[in-house]
mmCIF file of C-alpha atoms in Angstrom:
data_model
loop_
_atom_site.group_PDB
_atom_site.id
_atom_site.type_symbol
_atom_site.label_atom_id
_atom_site.label_comp_id
_atom_site.label_asym_id
_atom_site.label_seq_id
_atom_site.Cartn_x
_atom_site.Cartn_y
_atom_site.Cartn_z
ATOM 1 C CA UNK A 1346 0.000 0.000 0.000
ATOM 2 C CA UNK A 1347 1.382 3.397 -0.960
ATOM 3 C CA UNK A 1348 0.978 6.300 1.423
ATOM 4 C CA UNK A 1349 1.506 10.001 1.009
ATOM 5 C CA UNK A 1350 2.223 12.725 3.503
ATOM 6 C CA UNK A 1351 -0.861 13.556 5.580
ATOM 7 C CA UNK A 1352 -0.070 17.251 5.438
ATOM 8 C CA UNK A 1353 1.294 19.701 2.900
ATOM 9 C CA UNK A 1354 3.416 22.538 4.180
ATOM 10 C CA UNK A 1355 2.455 25.787 2.486
ATOM 11 C CA UNK A 1356 4.531 28.331 4.393
ATOM 12 C CA UNK A 1357 8.115 29.409 3.632
ATOM 13 C CA UNK A 1358 10.928 27.534 5.337
ATOM 14 C CA UNK A 1359 13.044 30.004 7.304
ATOM 15 C CA UNK A 1360 16.522 29.173 8.530
ATOM 16 C CA UNK A 1361 20.053 28.324 7.404
ATOM 17 C CA UNK A 1362 18.941 25.264 5.390
ATOM 18 C CA UNK A 1363 16.993 27.535 3.000
ATOM 19 C CA UNK A 1364 20.092 29.092 1.454
ATOM 20 C CA UNK A 1365 20.980 30.509 -1.940
ATOM 21 C CA UNK A 1366 24.378 30.860 -3.597
ATOM 22 C CA UNK A 1367 24.815 34.482 -2.493
ATOM 23 C CA UNK A 1368 24.847 33.334 1.136
ATOM 24 C CA UNK A 1369 28.376 31.956 0.620
ATOM 25 C CA UNK A 1370 31.612 33.678 -0.286
ATOM 26 C CA UNK A 1371 33.715 30.550 -0.834
ATOM 27 C CA UNK A 1372 34.712 27.025 0.214
ATOM 28 C CA UNK A 1373 36.162 28.195 3.531
ATOM 29 C CA UNK A 1374 32.603 28.525 4.823
ATOM 30 C CA UNK A 1375 31.796 24.837 4.370
ATOM 31 C CA UNK A 1376 35.235 23.205 4.694
ATOM 32 C CA UNK A 1377 36.580 21.749 7.948
ATOM 33 C CA UNK A 1378 40.231 20.662 7.883
ATOM 34 C CA UNK A 1379 41.708 17.732 9.769
ATOM 35 C CA UNK A 1380 44.617 18.887 11.956
ATOM 36 C CA UNK A 1381 47.797 16.914 12.602
ATOM 37 C CA UNK A 1382 46.340 15.927 15.982
ATOM 38 C CA UNK A 1383 43.148 14.733 14.272
ATOM 39 C CA UNK A 1384 45.154 12.537 11.891
ATOM 40 C CA UNK A 1385 47.129 11.091 14.798
ATOM 41 C CA UNK A 1386 43.836 10.245 16.524
ATOM 42 C CA UNK A 1387 42.570 8.470 13.417
ATOM 43 C CA UNK A 1388 45.651 6.249 13.244
ATOM 44 C CA UNK A 1389 45.501 5.539 16.986
ATOM 45 C CA UNK A 1390 41.833 4.586 16.629
ATOM 46 C CA UNK A 1391 42.782 2.355 13.689
ATOM 47 C CA UNK A 1392 45.200 0.414 15.909
ATOM 48 C CA UNK A 1393 42.491 0.077 18.567
ATOM 49 C CA UNK A 1394 40.034 -1.196 15.951
ATOM 50 C CA UNK A 1395 42.528 -3.745 14.655
ATOM 51 C CA UNK A 1396 42.975 -5.104 18.157
ATOM 52 C CA UNK A 1397 39.255 -5.940 18.350
ATOM 53 C CA UNK A 1398 39.662 -8.477 15.533
ATOM 54 C CA UNK A 1399 36.392 -7.311 13.982
ATOM 55 C CA UNK A 1400 35.716 -6.761 10.291
ATOM 56 C CA UNK A 1401 35.452 -3.042 9.623
ATOM 57 C CA UNK A 1402 31.678 -3.141 9.020
ATOM 58 C CA UNK A 1403 31.179 -4.628 12.509
ATOM 59 C CA UNK A 1404 33.061 -1.824 14.242
ATOM 60 C CA UNK A 1405 31.076 0.584 16.412
ATOM 61 C CA UNK A 1406 32.047 4.056 17.552
ATOM 62 C CA UNK A 1407 33.287 2.510 20.810
ATOM 63 C CA UNK A 1408 35.677 0.346 18.774
ATOM 64 C CA UNK A 1409 37.035 3.479 17.111
ATOM 65 C CA UNK A 1410 37.645 5.939 19.962
ATOM 66 C CA UNK A 1411 38.203 9.570 19.027
ATOM 67 C CA UNK A 1412 38.838 12.088 21.769
ATOM 68 C CA UNK A 1413 39.556 15.624 20.612
ATOM 69 C CA UNK A 1414 38.090 14.924 17.171
ATOM 70 C CA UNK A 1415 34.695 14.114 18.666
ATOM 71 C CA UNK A 1416 34.004 17.781 19.398
ATOM 72 C CA UNK A 1417 34.745 18.676 15.784
ATOM 73 C CA UNK A 1418 32.462 15.912 14.538
ATOM 74 C CA UNK A 1419 29.729 17.048 16.899
ATOM 75 C CA UNK A 1420 29.840 20.467 15.248
ATOM 76 C CA UNK A 1421 29.789 18.826 11.811
ATOM 77 C CA UNK A 1422 26.661 16.898 12.828
ATOM 78 C CA UNK A 1423 25.018 20.084 14.050
ATOM 79 C CA UNK A 1424 25.767 21.837 10.761
ATOM 80 C CA UNK A 1425 24.350 18.940 8.770
ATOM 81 C CA UNK A 1426 21.171 18.670 10.836
ATOM 82 C CA UNK A 1427 20.458 22.231 11.912
ATOM 83 C CA UNK A 1428 22.571 24.362 9.588
ATOM 84 C CA UNK A 1429 23.142 24.613 5.840
ATOM 85 C CA UNK A 1430 23.044 20.812 5.389
ATOM 86 C CA UNK A 1431 26.482 20.151 3.895
ATOM 87 C CA UNK A 1432 30.114 20.039 5.038
ATOM 88 C CA UNK A 1433 33.413 19.150 3.357
ATOM 89 C CA UNK A 1434 36.128 17.578 5.520
ATOM 90 C CA UNK A 1435 39.608 18.004 4.070
ATOM 91 C CA UNK A 1436 42.943 16.311 4.670
ATOM 92 C CA UNK A 1437 41.747 12.757 5.323
ATOM 93 C CA UNK A 1438 44.730 10.354 5.058
ATOM 94 C CA UNK A 1439 44.677 8.468 1.731
ATOM 95 C CA UNK A 1440 48.406 8.360 0.917
ATOM 96 C CA UNK A 1441 49.520 5.595 -1.427
ATOM 97 C CA UNK A 1442 51.467 3.868 1.343
ATOM 98 C CA UNK A 1443 48.285 3.396 3.422
ATOM 99 C CA UNK A 1444 46.589 0.063 2.609
ATOM 100 C CA UNK A 1445 43.110 0.401 1.149
ATOM 101 C CA UNK A 1446 41.553 -1.588 3.995
ATOM 102 C CA UNK A 1447 43.041 0.862 6.500
ATOM 103 C CA UNK A 1448 41.570 3.821 4.585
ATOM 104 C CA UNK A 1449 38.154 2.125 4.572
ATOM 105 C CA UNK A 1450 38.398 1.267 8.254
ATOM 106 C CA UNK A 1451 39.286 4.833 9.251
ATOM 107 C CA UNK A 1452 36.519 6.187 7.006
ATOM 108 C CA UNK A 1453 34.021 3.763 8.552
ATOM 109 C CA UNK A 1454 35.185 4.509 12.091
ATOM 110 C CA UNK A 1455 35.011 8.252 11.558
ATOM 111 C CA UNK A 1456 31.503 8.005 10.090
ATOM 112 C CA UNK A 1457 30.375 5.772 12.971
ATOM 113 C CA UNK A 1458 30.557 8.943 15.081
ATOM 114 C CA UNK A 1459 28.144 10.661 12.681
ATOM 115 C CA UNK A 1460 25.509 7.947 12.336
ATOM 116 C CA UNK A 1461 24.664 4.337 11.583
ATOM 117 C CA UNK A 1462 25.583 3.032 8.130
ATOM 118 C CA UNK A 1463 22.969 1.212 6.033
ATOM 119 C CA UNK A 1464 23.211 -1.064 2.996
ATOM 120 C CA UNK A 1465 23.309 0.622 -0.398
ATOM 121 C CA UNK A 1466 22.453 -2.169 -2.812
ATOM 122 C CA UNK A 1467 21.062 -5.662 -3.099
ATOM 123 C CA UNK A 1468 24.502 -7.094 -2.377
ATOM 124 C CA UNK A 1469 24.396 -5.613 1.117
ATOM 125 C CA UNK A 1470 27.408 -3.348 0.611
ATOM 126 C CA UNK A 1471 27.810 -0.576 3.183
ATOM 127 C CA UNK A 1472 30.637 1.227 1.388
ATOM 128 C CA UNK A 1473 30.393 1.353 -2.395
ATOM 129 C CA UNK A 1474 32.962 2.399 -4.947
ATOM 130 C CA UNK A 1475 31.830 5.367 -7.034
ATOM 131 C CA UNK A 1476 33.503 5.020 -10.413
ATOM 132 C CA UNK A 1477 32.877 4.212 -14.056
ATOM 133 C CA UNK A 1478 32.010 0.505 -14.073
ATOM 134 C CA UNK A 1479 31.886 0.446 -17.871
ATOM 135 C CA UNK A 1480 28.448 -1.192 -17.922
ATOM 136 C CA UNK A 1481 26.659 1.148 -20.292
ATOM 137 C CA UNK A 1482 25.486 3.766 -17.827
ATOM 138 C CA UNK A 1483 21.873 4.362 -16.798
ATOM 139 C CA UNK A 1484 20.584 3.127 -20.157
ATOM 140 C CA UNK A 1485 21.344 -0.276 -18.654
ATOM 141 C CA UNK A 1486 18.313 -1.024 -16.453
ATOM 142 C CA UNK A 1487 20.519 -2.811 -13.912
ATOM 143 C CA UNK A 1488 22.917 0.131 -13.533
ATOM 144 C CA UNK A 1489 22.960 2.629 -10.658
ATOM 145 C CA UNK A 1490 24.162 6.222 -10.632
ATOM 146 C CA UNK A 1491 27.348 5.482 -8.704
ATOM 147 C CA UNK A 1492 28.433 3.056 -11.442
ATOM 148 C CA UNK A 1493 28.476 5.485 -14.362
ATOM 149 C CA UNK A 1494 30.511 8.467 -15.563
ATOM 150 C CA UNK A 1495 27.392 10.079 -17.023
ATOM 151 C CA UNK A 1496 26.059 13.346 -15.694
ATOM 152 C CA UNK A 1497 23.547 12.869 -12.882
ATOM 153 C CA UNK A 1498 20.729 15.406 -12.526
ATOM 154 C CA UNK A 1499 19.739 16.841 -9.172
ATOM 155 C CA UNK A 1500 18.606 14.111 -6.805
ATOM 156 C CA UNK A 1501 18.930 12.787 -3.277
ATOM 157 C CA UNK A 1502 20.200 9.462 -2.002
ATOM 158 C CA UNK A 1503 18.094 7.277 0.293
ATOM 159 C CA UNK A 1504 19.673 7.740 3.730
ATOM 160 C CA UNK A 1505 19.631 10.919 5.798
ATOM 161 C CA UNK A 1506 23.332 11.593 5.196
ATOM 162 C CA UNK A 1507 25.496 10.631 2.223
ATOM 163 C CA UNK A 1508 29.283 10.741 2.545
ATOM 164 C CA UNK A 1509 31.735 10.727 -0.364
ATOM 165 C CA UNK A 1510 35.452 10.230 0.283
ATOM 166 C CA UNK A 1511 37.489 11.163 -2.785
ATOM 167 C CA UNK A 1512 40.427 8.863 -3.540
ATOM 168 C CA UNK A 1513 41.078 10.109 -7.083
ATOM 169 C CA UNK A 1514 39.691 12.981 -9.126
ATOM 170 C CA UNK A 1515 38.664 12.560 -12.762
ATOM 171 C CA UNK A 1516 40.865 13.452 -15.686
ATOM 172 C CA UNK A 1517 38.202 16.018 -16.595
ATOM 173 C CA UNK A 1518 34.740 16.895 -15.289
ATOM 174 C CA UNK A 1519 32.932 15.437 -12.296
ATOM 175 C CA UNK A 1520 31.920 18.758 -10.735
ATOM 176 C CA UNK A 1521 29.482 18.433 -7.826
ATOM 177 C CA UNK A 1522 26.533 20.827 -7.461
ATOM 178 C CA UNK A 1523 24.314 21.338 -4.412
ATOM 179 C CA UNK A 1524 20.975 23.126 -4.090
ATOM 180 C CA UNK A 1525 18.793 23.574 -1.035
ATOM 181 C CA UNK A 1526 15.553 21.619 -1.429
ATOM 182 C CA UNK A 1527 14.110 23.975 1.197
ATOM 183 C CA UNK A 1528 14.745 26.876 -1.187
ATOM 184 C CA UNK A 1529 13.158 24.860 -4.001
ATOM 185 C CA UNK A 1530 10.076 24.257 -1.840
ATOM 186 C CA UNK A 1531 9.887 27.951 -0.975
ATOM 187 C CA UNK A 1532 9.850 28.856 -4.674
ATOM 188 C CA UNK A 1533 7.215 26.218 -5.369
ATOM 189 C CA UNK A 1534 5.014 27.612 -2.585
ATOM 190 C CA UNK A 1535 5.484 31.126 -3.919
ATOM 191 C CA UNK A 1536 5.212 30.574 -7.669
ATOM 192 C CA UNK A 1537 3.878 27.072 -8.374
ATOM 193 C CA UNK A 1538 1.508 26.264 -5.549
ATOM 194 C CA UNK A 1539 -0.807 24.397 -7.934
ATOM 195 C CA UNK A 1540 1.884 21.686 -8.310
ATOM 196 C CA UNK A 1541 2.513 21.049 -4.605
ATOM 197 C CA UNK A 1542 0.178 18.077 -4.390
ATOM 198 C CA UNK A 1543 2.160 16.233 -7.070
ATOM 199 C CA UNK A 1544 5.336 16.358 -4.983
ATOM 200 C CA UNK A 1545 3.594 15.197 -1.816
ATOM 201 C CA UNK A 1546 1.990 12.306 -3.732
ATOM 202 C CA UNK A 1547 5.251 11.414 -5.438
ATOM 203 C CA UNK A 1548 6.399 9.289 -8.368
ATOM 204 C CA UNK A 1549 7.011 5.657 -9.271
ATOM 205 C CA UNK A 1550 10.655 4.588 -9.532
ATOM 206 C CA UNK A 1551 12.359 1.549 -11.059
ATOM 207 C CA UNK A 1552 14.105 -0.644 -8.473
ATOM 208 C CA UNK A 1553 16.812 -1.427 -11.078
ATOM 209 C CA UNK A 1554 16.499 -5.185 -10.503
ATOM 210 C CA UNK A 1555 17.414 -4.902 -6.818
ATOM 211 C CA UNK A 1556 14.068 -5.960 -5.344
ATOM 212 C CA UNK A 1557 13.606 -8.960 -3.096
ATOM 213 C CA UNK A 1558 11.404 -11.858 -4.193
ATOM 214 C CA UNK A 1559 8.218 -10.559 -2.571
ATOM 215 C CA UNK A 1560 8.507 -6.977 -3.866
ATOM 216 C CA UNK A 1561 7.312 -5.270 -7.019
ATOM 217 C CA UNK A 1562 10.113 -4.101 -9.354
ATOM 218 C CA UNK A 1563 9.037 -0.489 -8.805
ATOM 219 C CA UNK A 1564 7.959 1.668 -5.864
ATOM 220 C CA UNK A 1565 6.325 5.001 -5.150
ATOM 221 C CA UNK A 1566 8.007 7.740 -3.159
ATOM 222 C CA UNK A 1567 6.947 11.262 -2.223
ATOM 223 C CA UNK A 1568 9.320 14.133 -2.957
ATOM 224 C CA UNK A 1569 8.343 16.207 0.078
ATOM 225 C CA UNK A 1570 6.916 15.234 3.452
ATOM 226 C CA UNK A 1571 5.914 17.337 6.458
ATOM 227 C CA UNK A 1572 6.258 15.395 9.699
ATOM 228 C CA UNK A 1573 7.412 16.149 13.248
ATOM 229 C CA UNK A 1574 6.988 19.832 12.260
ATOM 230 C CA UNK A 1575 9.811 19.439 9.773
ATOM 231 C CA UNK A 1576 9.995 19.421 5.977
ATOM 232 C CA UNK A 1577 12.095 16.704 4.348
ATOM 233 C CA UNK A 1578 12.859 15.888 0.737
ATOM 234 C CA UNK A 1579 13.622 12.751 -1.267
ATOM 235 C CA UNK A 1580 13.993 13.344 -5.010
ATOM 236 C CA UNK A 1581 15.451 10.251 -6.640
ATOM 237 C CA UNK A 1582 17.032 10.052 -10.088
ATOM 238 C CA UNK A 1583 14.610 11.075 -12.792
ATOM 239 C CA UNK A 1584 15.989 8.353 -15.071
ATOM 240 C CA UNK A 1585 14.461 5.799 -12.678
ATOM 241 C CA UNK A 1586 11.017 7.342 -13.219
ATOM 242 C CA UNK A 1587 11.506 7.055 -16.967
ATOM 243 C CA UNK A 1588 12.691 3.463 -16.817
ATOM 244 C CA UNK A 1589 9.704 2.538 -14.604
ATOM 245 C CA UNK A 1590 7.529 3.912 -17.399
ATOM 246 C CA UNK A 1591 9.434 2.121 -20.143
ATOM 247 C CA UNK A 1592 9.830 -1.242 -18.415
ATOM 248 C CA UNK A 1593 6.596 -1.555 -16.453
ATOM 249 C CA UNK A 1594 4.145 0.745 -18.193
ATOM 250 C CA UNK A 1595 3.869 3.235 -15.310
ATOM 251 C CA UNK A 1596 2.067 6.252 -16.742
ATOM 252 C CA UNK A 1597 3.669 9.677 -16.252
ATOM 253 C CA UNK A 1598 1.082 12.405 -16.782
ATOM 254 C CA UNK A 1599 1.717 15.798 -18.333
ATOM 255 C CA UNK A 1600 1.173 17.434 -14.943
ATOM 256 C CA UNK A 1601 3.771 15.096 -13.388
ATOM 257 C CA UNK A 1602 6.238 15.950 -16.167
ATOM 258 C CA UNK A 1603 5.595 19.649 -15.560
ATOM 259 C CA UNK A 1604 6.289 19.131 -11.849
ATOM 260 C CA UNK A 1605 9.557 17.312 -12.592
ATOM 261 C CA UNK A 1606 10.632 19.989 -15.075
ATOM 262 C CA UNK A 1607 9.780 22.763 -12.634
ATOM 263 C CA UNK A 1608 11.730 21.145 -9.786
ATOM 264 C CA UNK A 1609 14.760 20.667 -12.053
ATOM 265 C CA UNK A 1610 14.528 24.213 -13.391
ATOM 266 C CA UNK A 1611 14.607 25.721 -9.889
ATOM 267 C CA UNK A 1612 17.409 23.399 -8.731
ATOM 268 C CA UNK A 1613 19.568 24.335 -11.727
ATOM 269 C CA UNK A 1614 19.243 28.096 -11.405
ATOM 270 C CA UNK A 1615 22.698 29.593 -11.033
ATOM 271 C CA UNK A 1616 21.602 31.770 -8.133
ATOM 272 C CA UNK A 1617 20.381 28.720 -6.203
ATOM 273 C CA UNK A 1618 23.266 26.257 -6.491
ATOM 274 C CA UNK A 1619 26.794 25.873 -5.167
ATOM 275 C CA UNK A 1620 29.356 24.155 -7.405
ATOM 276 C CA UNK A 1621 32.491 22.409 -6.163
ATOM 277 C CA UNK A 1622 35.026 19.757 -7.040
ATOM 278 C CA UNK A 1623 35.704 17.077 -4.435
ATOM 279 C CA UNK A 1624 39.478 16.688 -4.242
ATOM 280 C CA UNK A 1625 41.491 13.668 -3.077
ATOM 281 C CA UNK A 1626 41.407 13.407 0.711
ATOM 282 C CA UNK A 1627 38.137 15.348 0.983
ATOM 283 C CA UNK A 1628 34.873 13.959 2.348
ATOM 284 C CA UNK A 1629 31.694 15.630 1.159
ATOM 285 C CA UNK A 1630 28.816 15.137 3.620
ATOM 286 C CA UNK A 1631 25.301 16.056 2.508
ATOM 287 C CA UNK A 1632 21.977 15.932 4.351
ATOM 288 C CA UNK A 1633 19.498 14.438 1.877
ATOM 289 C CA UNK A 1634 16.590 15.815 3.899
ATOM 290 C CA UNK A 1635 17.406 19.396 2.899
ATOM 291 C CA UNK A 1636 19.848 19.211 -0.059
ATOM 292 C CA UNK A 1637 19.669 17.850 -3.600
ATOM 293 C CA UNK A 1638 22.929 17.170 -5.403
ATOM 294 C CA UNK A 1639 24.043 16.697 -9.001
ATOM 295 C CA UNK A 1640 27.224 15.627 -10.774
ATOM 296 C CA UNK A 1641 28.650 16.620 -14.119
ATOM 297 C CA UNK A 1642 29.824 13.935 -16.535
ATOM 298 C CA UNK A 1643 33.493 13.054 -16.215
ATOM 299 C CA UNK A 1644 36.247 11.473 -18.282
ATOM 300 C CA UNK A 1645 38.979 9.178 -17.002
ATOM 301 C CA UNK A 1646 42.427 9.037 -18.593
ATOM 302 C CA UNK A 1647 45.168 6.428 -18.765
ATOM 303 C CA UNK A 1648 46.764 8.140 -15.780
ATOM 304 C CA UNK A 1649 43.774 9.178 -13.667
ATOM 305 C CA UNK A 1650 40.491 7.377 -12.920
ATOM 306 C CA UNK A 1651 37.885 9.000 -10.699
ATOM 307 C CA UNK A 1652 37.158 6.975 -7.568
ATOM 308 C CA UNK A 1653 35.218 7.828 -4.433
ATOM 309 C CA UNK A 1654 33.923 5.781 -1.522
ATOM 310 C CA UNK A 1655 30.268 6.360 -0.663
ATOM 311 C CA UNK A 1656 28.582 5.662 2.643
ATOM 312 C CA UNK A 1657 24.934 6.112 3.678
ATOM 313 C CA UNK A 1658 24.311 7.188 7.269
ATOM 314 C CA UNK A 1659 21.356 7.831 9.569
ATOM 315 C CA UNK A 1660 22.017 9.849 12.739
ATOM 316 C CA UNK A 1661 20.770 7.989 15.807
ATOM 317 C CA UNK A 1662 18.399 10.784 16.862
ATOM 318 C CA UNK A 1663 16.772 11.363 13.459
ATOM 319 C CA UNK A 1664 12.990 10.764 13.403
ATOM 320 C CA UNK A 1665 11.677 8.014 11.145
ATOM 321 C CA UNK A 1666 10.011 9.291 7.951
ATOM 322 C CA UNK A 1667 6.326 8.685 7.222
ATOM 323 C CA UNK A 1668 5.278 5.761 5.039
ATOM 324 C CA UNK A 1669 5.836 6.372 1.354
ATOM 325 C CA UNK A 1670 8.696 8.812 1.912
ATOM 326 C CA UNK A 1671 12.458 8.153 2.026
ATOM 327 C CA UNK A 1672 12.304 4.626 0.622
ATOM 328 C CA UNK A 1673 15.350 2.536 1.585
ATOM 329 C CA UNK A 1674 16.396 5.033 4.261
ATOM 330 C CA UNK A 1675 17.146 2.053 6.480
ATOM 331 C CA UNK A 1676 19.009 0.190 3.746
ATOM 332 C CA UNK A 1677 18.221 -1.754 0.628
ATOM 333 C CA UNK A 1678 16.900 -5.321 0.917
ATOM 334 C CA UNK A 1679 18.862 -8.298 -0.415
ATOM 335 C CA UNK A 1680 18.266 -8.544 -4.141
ATOM 336 C CA UNK A 1681 16.446 -11.461 -5.720
ATOM 337 C CA UNK A 1682 18.945 -14.058 -6.909
#
């Protein structure tokens, strides 16, 4: 049974999450650098984690103790939840002499202090490699956005927080863009109020062959929901709406197309979005409840191939979303095999 939000919010959202580009002067406002002491703490916590004998995905925050760094991460969490909704951490240790498993373990341990990780695909992976998998891109109905070098339009991921640790930049392209979905909602309330009901009812999306045996190969999800006196957004890849139509005959009405086009138009306005490149050793953290993100197409070379590590997190104190909103927030089910 598909549900929609019981209430539509029709008043402007006021606060730091409803930002526009002019609110920022540069990356210094959203970047938090790791200090030498922070790096030393990460390596000390790595040794402690090793001593537990656990696989990295079984490690808890207690298995990865961080002392002075905890205060910094607490402020990062506050900024994600109550502030502008995005932060970039810079200077994370990814040097070539550090084994990949150690990088993943430190990344996992650090993020354990920000929330609980959830599975991102039918394979049950909790950290996925974002790169060009060479599988034909999103035209392939079994392909996901993190597996392609194609441009990705504005969208959210499923969890509350998405983290991207950059290991390698692309040879060319790959720019990241962020827009406040609270600002988008404010413009919709002001200028396109007749379309609001479409967003609160939502759209049908293709599961991309990652459903379990007892599930339909598509699902419905609302774009906006008003619950616990808070507006949240989940706007999944538009290509998945189109493939649900093509593969399963899900009708997309002209009004629904107008709503999608209007959302995209507002998100792409230059005055609304912040553009950035994620550089090696940087972790981009984005709150999907209040931010939509996009990525430009990129090209790898013989010398450089873009690679990031993605993690999906839910802070422990975040309220559960209403039914029909934020599908897969708590992780994706095992795929049918």
